[in-house]
Coordinates of C-alpha atoms in Angstrom, one line a residue:
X148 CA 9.5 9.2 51.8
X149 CA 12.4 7.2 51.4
X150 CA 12.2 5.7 47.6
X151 CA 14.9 3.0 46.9
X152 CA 15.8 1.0 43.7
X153 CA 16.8 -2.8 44.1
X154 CA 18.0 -4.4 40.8
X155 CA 20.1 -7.8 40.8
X156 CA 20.8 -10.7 38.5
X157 CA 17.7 -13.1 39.3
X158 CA 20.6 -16.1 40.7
X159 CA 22.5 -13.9 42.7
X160 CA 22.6 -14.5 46.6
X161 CA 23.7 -11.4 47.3
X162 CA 20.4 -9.8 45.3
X163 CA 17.9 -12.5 47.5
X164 CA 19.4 -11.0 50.9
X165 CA 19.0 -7.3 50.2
X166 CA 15.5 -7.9 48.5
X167 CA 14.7 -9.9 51.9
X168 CA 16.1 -7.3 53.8
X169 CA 14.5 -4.6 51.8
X170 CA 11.1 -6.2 52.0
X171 CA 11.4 -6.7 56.0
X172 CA 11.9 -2.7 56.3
X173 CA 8.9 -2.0 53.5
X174 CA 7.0 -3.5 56.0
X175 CA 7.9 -2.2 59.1
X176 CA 8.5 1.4 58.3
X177 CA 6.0 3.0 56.3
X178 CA 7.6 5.9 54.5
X179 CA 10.4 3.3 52.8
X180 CA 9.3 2.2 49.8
X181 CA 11.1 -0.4 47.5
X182 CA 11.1 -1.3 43.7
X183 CA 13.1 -4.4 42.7
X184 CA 14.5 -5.0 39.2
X185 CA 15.3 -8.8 38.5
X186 CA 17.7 -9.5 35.2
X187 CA 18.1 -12.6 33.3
X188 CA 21.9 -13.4 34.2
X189 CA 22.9 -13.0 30.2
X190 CA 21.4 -9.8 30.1
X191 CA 22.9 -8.0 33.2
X192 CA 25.9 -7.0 32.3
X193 CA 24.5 -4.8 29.0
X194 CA 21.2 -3.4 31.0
X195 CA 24.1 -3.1 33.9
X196 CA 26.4 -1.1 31.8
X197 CA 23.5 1.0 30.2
X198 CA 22.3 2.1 33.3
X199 CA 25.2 3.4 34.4
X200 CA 25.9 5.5 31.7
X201 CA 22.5 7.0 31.4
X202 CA 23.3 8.3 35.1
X203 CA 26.8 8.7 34.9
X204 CA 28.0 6.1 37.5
X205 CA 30.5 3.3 38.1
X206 CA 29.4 -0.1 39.6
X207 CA 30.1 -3.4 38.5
X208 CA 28.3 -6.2 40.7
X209 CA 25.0 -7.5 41.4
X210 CA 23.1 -5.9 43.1
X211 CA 22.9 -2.3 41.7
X212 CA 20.8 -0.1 44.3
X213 CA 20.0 3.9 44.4
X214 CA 17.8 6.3 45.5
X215 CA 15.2 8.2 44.1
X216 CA 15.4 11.6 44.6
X217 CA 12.7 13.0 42.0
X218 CA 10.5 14.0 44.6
X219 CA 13.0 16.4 45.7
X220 CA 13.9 17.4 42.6
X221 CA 16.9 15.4 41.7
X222 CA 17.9 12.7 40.2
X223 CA 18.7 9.5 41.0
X224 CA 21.3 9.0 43.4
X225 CA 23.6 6.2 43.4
X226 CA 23.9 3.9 47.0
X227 CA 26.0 1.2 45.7
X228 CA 25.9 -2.4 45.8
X229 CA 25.0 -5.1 49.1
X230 CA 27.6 -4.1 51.5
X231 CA 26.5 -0.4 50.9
X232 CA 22.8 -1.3 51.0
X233 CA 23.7 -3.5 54.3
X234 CA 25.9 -0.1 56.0
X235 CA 22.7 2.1 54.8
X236 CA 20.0 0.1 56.6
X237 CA 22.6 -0.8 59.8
X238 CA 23.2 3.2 60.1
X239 CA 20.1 4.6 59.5
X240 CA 17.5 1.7 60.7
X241 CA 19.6 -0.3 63.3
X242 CA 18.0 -3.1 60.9
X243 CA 21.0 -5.7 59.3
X244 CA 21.1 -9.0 58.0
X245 CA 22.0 -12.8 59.0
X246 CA 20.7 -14.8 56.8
X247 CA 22.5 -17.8 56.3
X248 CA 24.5 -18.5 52.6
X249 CA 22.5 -21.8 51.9
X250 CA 19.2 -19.6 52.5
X251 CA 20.6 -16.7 50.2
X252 CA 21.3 -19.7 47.6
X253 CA 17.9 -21.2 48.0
X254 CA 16.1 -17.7 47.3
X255 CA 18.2 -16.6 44.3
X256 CA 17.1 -20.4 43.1
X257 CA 13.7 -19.5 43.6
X258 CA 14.4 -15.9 42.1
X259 CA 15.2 -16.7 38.7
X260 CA 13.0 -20.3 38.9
X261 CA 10.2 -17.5 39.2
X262 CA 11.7 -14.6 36.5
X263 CA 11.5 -17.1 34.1
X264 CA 8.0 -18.3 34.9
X265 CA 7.0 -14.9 34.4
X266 CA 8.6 -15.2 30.7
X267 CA 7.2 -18.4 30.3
X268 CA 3.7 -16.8 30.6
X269 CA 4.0 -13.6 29.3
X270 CA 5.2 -14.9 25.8
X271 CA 2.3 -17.6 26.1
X272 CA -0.1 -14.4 26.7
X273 CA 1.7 -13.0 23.4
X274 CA 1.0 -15.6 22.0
X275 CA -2.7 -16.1 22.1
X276 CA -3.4 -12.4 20.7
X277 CA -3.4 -12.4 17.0
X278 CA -3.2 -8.8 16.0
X279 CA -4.7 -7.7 12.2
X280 CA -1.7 -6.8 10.2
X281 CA -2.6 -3.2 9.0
X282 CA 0.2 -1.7 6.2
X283 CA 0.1 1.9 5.4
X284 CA 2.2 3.3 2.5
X285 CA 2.9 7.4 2.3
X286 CA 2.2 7.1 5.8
X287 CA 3.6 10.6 6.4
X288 CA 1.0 11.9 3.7
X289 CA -2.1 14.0 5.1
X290 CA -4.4 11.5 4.2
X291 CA -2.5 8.9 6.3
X292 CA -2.4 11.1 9.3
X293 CA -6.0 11.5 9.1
X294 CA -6.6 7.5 8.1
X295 CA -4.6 6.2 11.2
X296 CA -6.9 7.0 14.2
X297 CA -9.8 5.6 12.1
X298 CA -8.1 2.8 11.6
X299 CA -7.7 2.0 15.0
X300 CA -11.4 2.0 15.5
X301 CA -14.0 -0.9 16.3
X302 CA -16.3 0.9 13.7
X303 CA -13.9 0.2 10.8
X304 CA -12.8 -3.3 12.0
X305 CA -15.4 -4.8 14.4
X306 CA -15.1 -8.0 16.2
X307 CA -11.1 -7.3 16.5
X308 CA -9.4 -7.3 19.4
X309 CA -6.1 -5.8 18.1
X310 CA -4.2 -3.9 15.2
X311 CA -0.8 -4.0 14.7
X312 CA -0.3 -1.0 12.3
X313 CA 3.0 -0.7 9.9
X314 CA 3.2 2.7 9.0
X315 CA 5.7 2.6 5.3
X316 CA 7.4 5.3 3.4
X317 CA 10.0 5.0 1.1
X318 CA 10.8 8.4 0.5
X319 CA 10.4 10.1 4.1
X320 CA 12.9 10.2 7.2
X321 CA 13.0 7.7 9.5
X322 CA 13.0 10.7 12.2
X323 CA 9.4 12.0 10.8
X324 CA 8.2 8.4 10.9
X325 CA 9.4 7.8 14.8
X326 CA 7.3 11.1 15.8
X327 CA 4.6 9.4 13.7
X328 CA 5.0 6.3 15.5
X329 CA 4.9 8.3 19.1
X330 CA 2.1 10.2 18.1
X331 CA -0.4 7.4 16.9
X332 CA 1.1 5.6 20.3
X333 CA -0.2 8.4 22.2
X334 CA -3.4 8.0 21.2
X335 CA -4.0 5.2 23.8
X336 CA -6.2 3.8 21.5
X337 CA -7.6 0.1 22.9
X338 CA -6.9 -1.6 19.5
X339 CA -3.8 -0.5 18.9
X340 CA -1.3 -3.6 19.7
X341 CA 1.9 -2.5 18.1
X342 CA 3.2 0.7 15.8
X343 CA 6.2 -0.6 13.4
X344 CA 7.4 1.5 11.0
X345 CA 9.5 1.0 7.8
X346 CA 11.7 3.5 5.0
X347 CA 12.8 0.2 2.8
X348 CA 11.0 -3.0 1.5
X349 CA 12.6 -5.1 3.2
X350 CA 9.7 -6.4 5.6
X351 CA 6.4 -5.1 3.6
X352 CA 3.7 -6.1 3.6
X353 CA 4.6 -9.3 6.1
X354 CA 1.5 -11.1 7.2
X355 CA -0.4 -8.0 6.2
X356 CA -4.6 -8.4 6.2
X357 CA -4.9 -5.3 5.2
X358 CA -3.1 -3.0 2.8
X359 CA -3.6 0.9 1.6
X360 CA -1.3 2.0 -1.0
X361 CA -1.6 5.8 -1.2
X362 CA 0.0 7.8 -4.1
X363 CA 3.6 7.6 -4.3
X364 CA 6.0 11.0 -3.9
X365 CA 9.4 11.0 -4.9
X366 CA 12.0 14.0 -3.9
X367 CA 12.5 15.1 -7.1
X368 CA 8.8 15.4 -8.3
X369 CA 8.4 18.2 -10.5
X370 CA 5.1 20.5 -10.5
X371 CA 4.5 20.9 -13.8
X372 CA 5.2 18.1 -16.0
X373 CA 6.5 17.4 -19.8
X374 CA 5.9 14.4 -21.8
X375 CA 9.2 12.9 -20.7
X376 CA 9.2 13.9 -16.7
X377 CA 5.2 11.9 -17.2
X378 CA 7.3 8.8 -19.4
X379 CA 9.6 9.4 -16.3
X380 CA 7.1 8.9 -13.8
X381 CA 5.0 6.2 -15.2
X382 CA 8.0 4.0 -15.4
X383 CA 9.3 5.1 -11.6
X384 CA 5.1 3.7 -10.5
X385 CA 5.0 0.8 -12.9
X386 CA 8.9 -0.6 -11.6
X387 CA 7.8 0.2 -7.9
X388 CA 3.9 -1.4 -8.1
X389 CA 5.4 -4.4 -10.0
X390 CA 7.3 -5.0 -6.8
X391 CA 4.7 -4.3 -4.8
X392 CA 2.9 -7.2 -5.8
X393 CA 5.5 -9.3 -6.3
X394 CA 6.3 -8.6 -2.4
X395 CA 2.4 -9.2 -1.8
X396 CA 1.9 -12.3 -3.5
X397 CA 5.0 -13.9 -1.6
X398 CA 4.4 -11.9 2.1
X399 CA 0.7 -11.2 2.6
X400 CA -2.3 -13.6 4.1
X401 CA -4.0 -15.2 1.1
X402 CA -7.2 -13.2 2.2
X403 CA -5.6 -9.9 2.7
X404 CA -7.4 -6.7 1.7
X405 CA -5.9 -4.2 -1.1
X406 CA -7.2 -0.9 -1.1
X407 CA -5.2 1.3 -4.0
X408 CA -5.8 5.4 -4.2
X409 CA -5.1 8.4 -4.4
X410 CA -5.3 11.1 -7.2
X411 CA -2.5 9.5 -9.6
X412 CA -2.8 6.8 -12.5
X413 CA -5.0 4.8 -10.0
X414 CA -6.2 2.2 -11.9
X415 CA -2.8 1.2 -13.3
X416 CA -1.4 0.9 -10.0
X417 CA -3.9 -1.5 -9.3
X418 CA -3.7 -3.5 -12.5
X419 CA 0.3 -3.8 -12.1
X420 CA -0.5 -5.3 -8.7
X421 CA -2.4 -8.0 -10.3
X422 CA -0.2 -8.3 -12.9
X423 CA 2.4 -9.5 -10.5
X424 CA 0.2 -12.0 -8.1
X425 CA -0.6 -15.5 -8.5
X426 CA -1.6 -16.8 -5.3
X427 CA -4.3 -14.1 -4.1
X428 CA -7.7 -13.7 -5.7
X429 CA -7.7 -11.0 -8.1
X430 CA -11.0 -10.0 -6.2
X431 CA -8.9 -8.7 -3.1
X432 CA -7.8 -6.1 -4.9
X433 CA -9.9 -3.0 -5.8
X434 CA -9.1 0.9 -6.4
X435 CA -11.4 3.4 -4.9
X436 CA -13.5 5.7 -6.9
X437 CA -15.7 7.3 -3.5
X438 CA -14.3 10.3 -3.4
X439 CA -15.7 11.0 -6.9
X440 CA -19.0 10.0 -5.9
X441 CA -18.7 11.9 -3.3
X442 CA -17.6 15.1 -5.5
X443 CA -20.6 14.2 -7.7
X444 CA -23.1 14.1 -5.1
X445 CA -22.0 17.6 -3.5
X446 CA -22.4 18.9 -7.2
X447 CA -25.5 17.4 -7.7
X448 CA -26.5 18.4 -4.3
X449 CA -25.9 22.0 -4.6
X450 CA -27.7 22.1 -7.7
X451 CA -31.2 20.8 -6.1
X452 CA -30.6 22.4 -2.5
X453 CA -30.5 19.6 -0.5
X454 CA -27.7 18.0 1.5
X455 CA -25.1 15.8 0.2
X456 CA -26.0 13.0 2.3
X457 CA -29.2 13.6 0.4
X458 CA -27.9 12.2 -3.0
X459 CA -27.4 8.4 -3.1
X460 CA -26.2 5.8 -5.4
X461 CA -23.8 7.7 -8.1
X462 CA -22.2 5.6 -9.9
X463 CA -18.4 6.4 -11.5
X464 CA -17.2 4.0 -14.6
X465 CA -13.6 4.1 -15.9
X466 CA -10.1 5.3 -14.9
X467 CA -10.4 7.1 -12.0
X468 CA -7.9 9.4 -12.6
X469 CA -8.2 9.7 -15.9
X470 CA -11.3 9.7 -18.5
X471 CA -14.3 8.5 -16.0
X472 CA -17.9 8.8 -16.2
X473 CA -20.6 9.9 -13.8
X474 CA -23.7 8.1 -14.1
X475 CA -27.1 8.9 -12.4
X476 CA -28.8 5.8 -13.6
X477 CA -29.4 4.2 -9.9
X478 CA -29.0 7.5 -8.2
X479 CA -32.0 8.4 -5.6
X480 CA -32.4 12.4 -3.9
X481 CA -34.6 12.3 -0.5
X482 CA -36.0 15.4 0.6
X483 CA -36.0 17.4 -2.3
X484 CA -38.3 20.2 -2.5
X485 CA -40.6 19.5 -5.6
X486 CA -43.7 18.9 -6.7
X487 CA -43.9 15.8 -5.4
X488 CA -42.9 15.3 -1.5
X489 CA -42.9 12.8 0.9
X490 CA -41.6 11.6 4.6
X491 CA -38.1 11.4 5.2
X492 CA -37.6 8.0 3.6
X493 CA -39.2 9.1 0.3
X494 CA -37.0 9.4 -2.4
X495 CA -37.0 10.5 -6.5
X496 CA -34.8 9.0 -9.4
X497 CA -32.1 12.0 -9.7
X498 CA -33.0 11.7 -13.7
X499 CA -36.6 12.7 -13.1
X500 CA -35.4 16.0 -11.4
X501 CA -32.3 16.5 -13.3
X502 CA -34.2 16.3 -16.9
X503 CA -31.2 18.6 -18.9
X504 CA -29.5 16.0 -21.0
X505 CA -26.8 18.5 -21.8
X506 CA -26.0 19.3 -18.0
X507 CA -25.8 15.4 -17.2
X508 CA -24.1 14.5 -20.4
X509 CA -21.8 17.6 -20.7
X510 CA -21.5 20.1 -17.7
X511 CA -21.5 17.8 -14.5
X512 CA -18.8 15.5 -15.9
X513 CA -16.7 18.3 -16.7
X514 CA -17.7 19.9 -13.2
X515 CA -16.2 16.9 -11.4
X516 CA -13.2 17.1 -13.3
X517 CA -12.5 20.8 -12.6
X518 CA -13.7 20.6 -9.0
X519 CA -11.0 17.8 -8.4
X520 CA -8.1 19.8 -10.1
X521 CA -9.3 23.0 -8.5
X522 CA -8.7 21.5 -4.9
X523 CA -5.8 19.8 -6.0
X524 CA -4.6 23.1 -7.5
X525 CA -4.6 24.6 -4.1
X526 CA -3.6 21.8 -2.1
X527 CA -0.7 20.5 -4.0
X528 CA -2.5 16.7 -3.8
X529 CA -5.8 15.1 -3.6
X530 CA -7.9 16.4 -0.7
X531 CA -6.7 14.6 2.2
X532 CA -10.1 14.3 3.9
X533 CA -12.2 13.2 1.4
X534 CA -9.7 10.8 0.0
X535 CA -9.8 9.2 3.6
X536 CA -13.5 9.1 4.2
X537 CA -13.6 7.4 0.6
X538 CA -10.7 4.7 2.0
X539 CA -12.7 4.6 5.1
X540 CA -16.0 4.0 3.4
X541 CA -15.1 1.3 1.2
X542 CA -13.0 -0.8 4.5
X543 CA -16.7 -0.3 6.3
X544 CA -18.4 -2.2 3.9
X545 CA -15.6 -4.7 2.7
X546 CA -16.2 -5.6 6.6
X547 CA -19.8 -5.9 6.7
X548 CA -20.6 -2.5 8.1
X549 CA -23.1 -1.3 5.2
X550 CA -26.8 -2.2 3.9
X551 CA -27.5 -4.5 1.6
X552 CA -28.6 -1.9 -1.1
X553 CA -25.5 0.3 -1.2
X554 CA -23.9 1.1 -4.5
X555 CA -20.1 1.3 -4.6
X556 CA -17.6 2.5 -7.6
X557 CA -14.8 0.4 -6.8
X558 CA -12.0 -0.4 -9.7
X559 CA -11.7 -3.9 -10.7
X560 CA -10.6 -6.3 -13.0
X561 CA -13.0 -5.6 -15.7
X562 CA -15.9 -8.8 -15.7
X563 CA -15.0 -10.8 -18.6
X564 CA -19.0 -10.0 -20.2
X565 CA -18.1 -6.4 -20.6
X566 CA -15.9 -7.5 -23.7
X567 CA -12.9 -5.5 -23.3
X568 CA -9.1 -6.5 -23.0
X569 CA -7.4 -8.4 -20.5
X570 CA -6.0 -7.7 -17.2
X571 CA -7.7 -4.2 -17.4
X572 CA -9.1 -2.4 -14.6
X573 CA -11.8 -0.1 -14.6
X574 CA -14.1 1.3 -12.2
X575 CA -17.8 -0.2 -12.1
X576 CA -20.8 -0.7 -9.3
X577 CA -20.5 -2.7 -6.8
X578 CA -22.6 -4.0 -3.6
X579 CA -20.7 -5.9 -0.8
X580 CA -22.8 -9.3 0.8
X581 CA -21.0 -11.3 3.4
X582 CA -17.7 -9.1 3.2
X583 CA -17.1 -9.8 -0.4
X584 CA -18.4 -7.6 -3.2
X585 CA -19.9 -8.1 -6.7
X586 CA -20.4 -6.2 -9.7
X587 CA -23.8 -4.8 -9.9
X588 CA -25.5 -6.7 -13.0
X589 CA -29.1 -4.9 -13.2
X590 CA -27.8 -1.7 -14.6
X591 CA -28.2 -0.5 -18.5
X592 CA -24.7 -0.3 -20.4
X593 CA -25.9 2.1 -23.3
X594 CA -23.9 2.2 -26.5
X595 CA -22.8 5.7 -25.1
X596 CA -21.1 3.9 -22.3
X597 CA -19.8 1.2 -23.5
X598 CA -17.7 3.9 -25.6
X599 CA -16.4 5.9 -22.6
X600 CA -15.4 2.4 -21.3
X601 CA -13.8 1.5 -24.5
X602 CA -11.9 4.8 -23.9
X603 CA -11.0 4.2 -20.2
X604 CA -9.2 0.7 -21.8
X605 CA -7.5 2.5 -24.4
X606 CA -6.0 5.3 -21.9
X607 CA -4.6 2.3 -19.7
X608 CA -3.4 0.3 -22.3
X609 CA -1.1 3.0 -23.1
X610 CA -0.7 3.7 -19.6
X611 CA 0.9 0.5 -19.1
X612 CA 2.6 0.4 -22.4
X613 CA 4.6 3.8 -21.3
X614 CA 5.8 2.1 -18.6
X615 CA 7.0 -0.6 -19.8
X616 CA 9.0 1.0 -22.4

């Protein structure tokens, strides 16, 4: 099988006779085989001179043609340019060429008349495919390696037709993010329109729909931390989040999606975002408090014998990552082996089983909190998978994928009836309808509460205080 490569400037005559004279022997003899190149004329002489020193060789006319010798095992061998092409057909096929110059003129006309055609309508098909502008800080984190296939998925973003996915991190190599990038394009994922990725501010968050800010990681993070390496590192999140959404305000689609979370001073993140934005609804922002339902729920779960999945409708108030509360007032348990049983849809109030004030009030808060620092203890961060499911959860529902009953703890800005300060945000229940949520408003806010929340203000008053000293 004779394999040979034809590539020309799209004007030149000499590039029309060979790819006539090529096609004529394609057809008659059927082990040759031709592939044609056409370049723009303004681009040959760079694609031209890169070519040539990929393979090592010396040419500087149109047309270029080789041979293909990977079948063989080699590489590509070099034939030269038309008169060589001409001498290889004459020798080997007795087949040559007489085509007249105003014919070779006519079809290297109709050559690049055509090459640009094709341009003409390949941009127009670009055109007509508007991608959903996905940005994913600490991309190289675990969580983000186990987010990005998900996010390429119909069952997170239905009724899309492509994702363009900008994978940012400030402090990793651009190296570890092109391996990234190769990786995520090997997935072959039908969604997936384009993989960008990004080590400086420079273009974040352009036209972005959708935007997870993960916790931030600088080189010099220390493990254990004093009261000034914390001042330190407040300051470092509040300078960098004030940017953020300084950046979003100006770059983003008015209706794009903010998902902030992570294991680190969540909440304030979130409320320096807003801080900074005047021309997005303070409602597109939210902080994500599932994984600590999701903690709760395992607790809880292992405490009745019954599955996870089994435990519904926990509710987490407060900061997040800092003084939060775990509230069973809504939550339901199906399939609980009591007294009282039922089919697979029955369900009890949590509080009915659970009747030990002390264990609800006392011991499962302070379970959550020493479950969370446990696995971050081992892990050296929050626990990438349930972090993502969390992220995951929450995009589901903001996108219409969840029932109309479904309790989430998302942080907010703090409803103006709960009477606390300003530009605070706290973590509260929520139920998505039509892709936008709402705070829950039939649940019972008990002087008890009302003091944890009062709490949960105080901590991220001083929060933002510290870094703004």
């Amino acid at each position: 099988m004779a394999t040979f490569v034809l590539a020309g400037k799209t004007d030149c005559p000499h590039y029309a006779k060979a790819e006539l004279l090529a096609d004529s022997l394609q057809r008659c003899l059927p082990n040759f085989r031709i592939h044609k190149i056409s370049v723009l004329p303004h681009a040959w002489k760079e694609w031209l001179e890169d070519t040539c020193t990929r393979n090592g060789w010396k040419h500087e006319q149109s047309p270029l043609v080789w041979r293909e010798l990977v079948d063989q095992g080699g590489k590509a061998m070099l034939l030269g340019g038309f008169s060589d092409f001409l001498e290889h057909c004459q020798d080997y096929y007795s087949v040559t060429s007489d085509m007249p110059t105003d014919i070779m003129l006519s079809v290297a006309s109709e050559n690049l008349e055509t090459k640009m055609n094709s341009i003409v309508e390949e941009q127009h098909r670009v055109s007509l495919i508007k991608p959903l502008h996905i940005w994913l800080s600490s991309a190289l984190s675990p969580t983000g390696h186990l987010l990005i296939p998900n996010l390429l998925s119909a069952e997170v973003f239905p009724n899309t037709s492509a994702i363009s996915l900008h994978l940012l991190n400030l402090e990793g190599k651009e190296e570890q993010l092109q391996w990234l990038r190769m990786e995520t394009e090997n997935l072959a994922l039908p969604l997936l329109y384009q993989v960008t990725i990004h080590t400086d501010l420079e273009q974040a968050f352009t036209e972005a729909d959708v935007i997870l800010l993960q916790d931030e990681c600088w080189s010099d993070d220390s493990d254990t931390e004093d009261e000034e390496e914390m001042k330190k590192k407040v300051k470092r999140i509040s300078d960098r989040y004030r940017e953020y959404g300084q950046l979003i305000d100006t770059r983003a689609n008015r209706e794009v999606k903010v998902i902030v979370s992570g294991d680190s001073f969540v909440n304030l993140r979130c409320s320096l975002l807003l801080d900074n934005v005047n021309l997005i609804d303070s409602n597109q922002f939210v902080t994500v408090a599932t994984q600590l339902e999701n903690e709760a729920r395992a607790i809880i779960a292992r405490k009745l014998k019954v599955r996870t999945s089994d435990v519904t409708h926990v509710i987490v108030w407060g900061n997040i990552s800092g003084s939060f509360y775990i509230d069973l007032q809504r939550a339901k348990v199906f399939n609980y082996d009591g007294p009282i049983k039922g089919p697979a849809y029955f369900s009890q109030p949590a509080k009915n089983i659970l009747q030990e004030r002390k264990w609800l009030e006392t011991d499962l808060q302070e379970l959550v909190r020493c479950q969370r620092a446990a696995v971050a203890s081992k892990t050296c961060r929050a626990a990438p998978m349930s972090l993502a499911n969390g992220i995951l959860e929450v995009l589901k529902a903001w996108n219409g994928i969840c029932g109309p009953d479904e309790i989430f703890s998302l942080g907010v800005l703090c409803p103006g009836d709960y009477n606390l300060p300003d530009g605070i945000v706290l973590s509260v229940p929520v139920i998505f309808t039509d892709r936008k949520w709402s705070v829950l408003s039939d649940v019972t806010r008990e002087d008890n509460l009302k003091e944890r929340l009062e709490i949960a203000a105080s901590e991220l008053r001083q929060e933002k205080e510290l870094g703004s000293e």
